[in-house]
Short mmCIF file of C-alpha atoms in Angstrom, two decimals:
data_model
loop_
_atom_site.label_atom_id
_atom_site.label_comp_id
_atom_site.label_asym_id
_atom_site.label_seq_id
_atom_site.Cartn_x
_atom_site.Cartn_y
_atom_site.Cartn_z
CA PHE I 1 5.53 17.03 -28.98
CA PHE I 2 1.81 16.53 -29.49
CA GLU I 3 1.41 15.68 -25.80
CA SER I 4 3.16 18.95 -24.90
CA ILE I 5 0.85 20.97 -27.16
CA ASP I 6 -2.20 19.20 -25.72
CA ASN I 7 -0.99 19.80 -22.15
CA LEU I 8 -0.52 23.51 -22.84
CA LYS I 9 -3.94 23.84 -24.51
CA ASN I 10 -5.68 22.08 -21.64
CA LYS I 11 -3.57 23.93 -19.05
CA ASN I 12 -2.30 20.67 -17.54
CA ILE I 13 1.08 22.34 -17.13
CA SER I 14 1.85 25.99 -16.44
CA ILE I 15 4.40 27.45 -18.85
CA GLU I 16 5.56 29.90 -16.14
CA ASP I 17 7.07 27.14 -13.99
CA LYS I 18 9.47 25.41 -16.34
CA SER I 19 10.80 23.04 -13.64
CA SER I 20 7.35 21.51 -13.25
CA ILE I 21 7.24 20.72 -16.97
CA GLY I 22 10.33 18.54 -16.69
CA LEU I 23 9.03 16.97 -13.50
CA HIS I 24 5.71 16.20 -15.18
CA TYR I 25 7.43 14.34 -18.01
CA LEU I 26 9.84 12.58 -15.66
CA LYS I 27 6.91 11.24 -13.61
CA ASN I 28 5.21 10.06 -16.81
CA GLU I 29 8.38 8.26 -17.91
CA LEU I 30 8.79 6.57 -14.50
CA THR I 31 5.19 5.34 -14.21
CA PRO I 32 5.64 2.12 -16.27
CA PHE I 33 8.51 1.09 -13.99
CA TYR I 34 6.22 0.90 -10.93
CA GLN I 35 4.22 -1.86 -12.58
CA LYS I 36 7.42 -3.70 -13.46
CA ILE I 37 8.77 -3.34 -9.91
CA THR I 38 5.52 -4.69 -8.43
CA LYS I 39 5.72 -7.67 -10.79
CA ILE I 40 9.34 -8.31 -9.74
CA ILE I 41 8.31 -8.14 -6.06
CA HIS I 42 5.49 -10.60 -6.80
CA ASN I 43 7.86 -13.00 -8.62
CA THR I 44 10.72 -12.85 -6.11
CA HIS I 45 8.52 -13.08 -3.02
CA PRO I 46 5.81 -15.69 -3.58
CA GLU I 47 3.10 -16.30 -0.98
CA LYS I 48 4.37 -16.17 2.64
CA LYS I 49 7.71 -14.66 1.57
CA LEU I 50 5.81 -11.54 0.51
CA GLU I 51 4.45 -11.19 4.05
CA TYR I 52 7.95 -11.37 5.55
CA PHE I 53 9.29 -8.90 3.00
CA LEU I 54 6.49 -6.40 3.66
CA ALA I 55 7.00 -6.79 7.41
CA GLU I 56 10.60 -5.65 6.88
CA ILE I 57 9.32 -2.65 4.94
CA PHE I 58 6.85 -1.74 7.70
CA GLU I 59 9.73 -1.68 10.20
CA ASN I 60 11.01 1.40 8.35
CA VAL I 61 7.74 3.34 8.45
CA PRO I 62 7.86 6.32 10.85
CA ASN I 63 6.18 5.82 14.26
CA VAL I 64 6.03 2.03 13.89
CA THR I 65 7.02 0.42 17.18
CA ASP I 66 6.51 -3.30 16.45
CA VAL I 67 5.88 -5.53 13.43
CA LYS I 68 4.90 -9.18 13.62
CA VAL I 69 4.21 -11.72 10.87
CA ASN I 70 1.18 -13.51 12.22
CA GLY I 71 0.22 -17.19 11.90
CA SER I 72 0.89 -19.53 9.03
CA GLY I 73 -2.25 -19.09 6.96
CA TRP I 74 -6.00 -18.72 7.19
CA GLY I 75 -7.32 -20.30 10.37
CA THR I 76 -4.14 -19.49 12.27
CA ASP I 77 -3.80 -15.77 11.52
CA PHE I 78 -7.47 -14.73 11.91
CA GLY I 79 -7.17 -12.51 8.84
CA ALA I 80 -4.05 -10.63 9.93
CA ASP I 81 -0.94 -11.64 7.97
CA ILE I 82 0.99 -8.79 9.59
CA ILE I 83 0.26 -6.91 12.82
CA VAL I 84 1.78 -3.44 13.03
CA LYS I 85 1.83 -1.39 16.22
CA TYR I 86 2.42 2.32 15.83
CA LYS I 87 2.36 5.52 17.87
CA SER I 88 -0.31 8.11 17.24
CA GLY I 89 -1.52 11.23 18.95
CA LEU I 90 0.63 14.02 20.33
CA GLU I 91 3.99 13.60 22.02
CA LEU I 92 3.07 15.87 24.89
CA PHE I 93 1.21 15.58 28.16
CA ASP I 94 0.78 11.80 27.73
CA LEU I 95 -1.45 12.23 24.67
CA GLU I 96 0.47 9.67 22.65
CA LYS I 97 -0.97 6.18 22.31
CA GLU I 98 -0.20 2.93 20.52
CA ASP I 99 -2.56 1.81 17.78
CA ILE I 100 -2.80 -1.48 15.90
CA LEU I 101 -2.89 -1.90 12.14
CA VAL I 102 -3.75 -5.35 10.76
CA VAL I 103 -2.58 -6.16 7.26
CA GLN I 104 -3.91 -8.77 4.84
CA VAL I 105 -1.41 -9.59 2.05
CA LYS I 106 -2.37 -11.03 -1.33
CA SER I 107 0.19 -12.07 -3.93
CA TYR I 108 -1.96 -11.95 -7.08
CA GLU I 109 -1.45 -11.20 -10.76
CA GLY I 110 -3.76 -9.29 -13.06
CA GLU I 111 -6.74 -7.57 -11.44
CA HIS I 112 -7.93 -8.15 -7.88
CA TRP I 113 -11.64 -9.01 -8.09
CA SER I 114 -12.08 -11.28 -5.07
CA THR I 115 -13.49 -9.66 -1.94
CA GLU I 116 -12.28 -12.47 0.33
CA ALA I 117 -9.46 -10.27 1.65
CA VAL I 118 -12.01 -7.68 2.80
CA GLU I 119 -13.86 -10.24 4.91
CA GLN I 120 -10.52 -11.46 6.28
CA ILE I 121 -9.41 -7.95 7.26
CA LYS I 122 -12.79 -7.35 8.94
CA ILE I 123 -12.27 -10.48 11.06
CA ALA I 124 -8.70 -9.37 11.84
CA ILE I 125 -9.87 -5.90 12.94
CA GLU I 126 -12.43 -7.46 15.27
CA THR I 127 -10.11 -10.20 16.59
CA PHE I 128 -7.14 -7.95 17.33
CA GLU I 129 -9.19 -4.87 18.25
CA ALA I 130 -7.29 -2.98 15.56
CA THR I 131 -7.77 0.71 14.94
CA ALA I 132 -7.06 0.33 11.21
CA GLY I 133 -6.82 -2.29 8.49
CA MET I 134 -4.88 -2.54 5.26
CA ILE I 135 -5.03 -4.86 2.28
CA ILE I 136 -1.89 -5.11 0.16
CA THR I 137 -2.19 -6.86 -3.18
CA THR I 138 0.30 -7.10 -6.03
CA ALA I 139 -2.67 -7.18 -8.43
CA LYS I 140 -4.35 -4.08 -9.82
CA SER I 141 -7.28 -2.67 -7.90
CA THR I 142 -10.82 -3.02 -9.20
CA GLN I 143 -14.05 -1.22 -8.38
CA ASN I 144 -15.30 -4.51 -6.96
CA ILE I 145 -12.77 -4.63 -4.12
CA GLU I 146 -12.78 -0.84 -3.61
CA LYS I 147 -16.55 -0.77 -3.12
CA GLU I 148 -16.42 -3.71 -0.71
CA ILE I 149 -13.66 -2.04 1.33
CA GLU I 150 -15.68 1.17 1.51
CA LYS I 151 -18.81 -0.71 2.58
CA VAL I 152 -17.11 -2.78 5.29
CA SER I 153 -15.05 0.15 6.58
CA SER I 154 -18.22 2.22 6.91
CA ASN I 155 -20.13 -0.61 8.63
CA ILE I 156 -17.47 -1.28 11.28
CA ASN I 157 -16.36 2.37 11.53
CA VAL I 158 -12.67 1.50 11.15
CA PRO I 159 -10.53 2.81 8.28
CA ILE I 160 -9.35 0.18 5.79
CA SER I 161 -6.86 1.16 3.10
CA LEU I 162 -5.86 -0.61 -0.08
CA VAL I 163 -2.33 -0.72 -1.49
CA ALA I 164 -2.58 -2.34 -4.92
CA GLY I 165 -0.57 -2.74 -8.09
CA ASP I 166 1.76 0.20 -8.74
CA ASP I 167 1.23 1.48 -5.19
CA VAL I 168 3.01 -1.61 -3.84
CA ALA I 169 6.15 -0.54 -5.69
CA LYS I 170 5.78 3.04 -4.43
CA PHE I 171 5.33 1.83 -0.84
CA VAL I 172 8.37 -0.47 -1.04
CA LEU I 173 10.55 2.19 -2.69
CA LYS I 174 9.53 4.86 -0.18
CA TYR I 175 10.05 2.84 3.00
CA GLY I 176 12.43 0.11 1.85
CA LYS I 177 15.11 2.19 0.18
CA ASP I 178 17.67 1.30 2.86
CA LEU I 179 16.99 -2.40 2.24
CA LEU I 180 17.07 -2.13 -1.55
CA PHE I 181 19.83 0.33 -2.35
CA ASP I 182 23.48 0.55 -1.33
CA ILE I 183 23.70 4.31 -1.60
#
């Protein structure tokens, strides 16, 4: 009740669109479940198993043409746990091309402070001539890793994204629904 009054006072929710009020509260109620889902993913898919699981999820992402789990650890994967090839551009007049995304996967708990994954993804981008990089960690993001990603991405002029904590659950639910649910 008090949250509703506060939301109306601060105009966080418009009273004219009643459907958005319910949606707002539904999203708030669902938020804690994302953290729980990410923790379950972390617990059921330790270490290398997480890489194989996420590779299956990437196979369901639109425009992905190939997914490969790469190497068996640092020194054999050159920073790329998963290599994803995907189509980009326009589907007309031969303007479509295939790009490469390299993914570094970290199965961590708590907060992700280490910047080691950023250095690994930089090496992967250079080694595989990737057009993009991604770090996926089951831990929560920190300013430390976010700043390092921004710095490295800017220096090498290649986009690097971070999927951390609750966003891992959202990613898996969005693209893995056919794997997870018998609906």
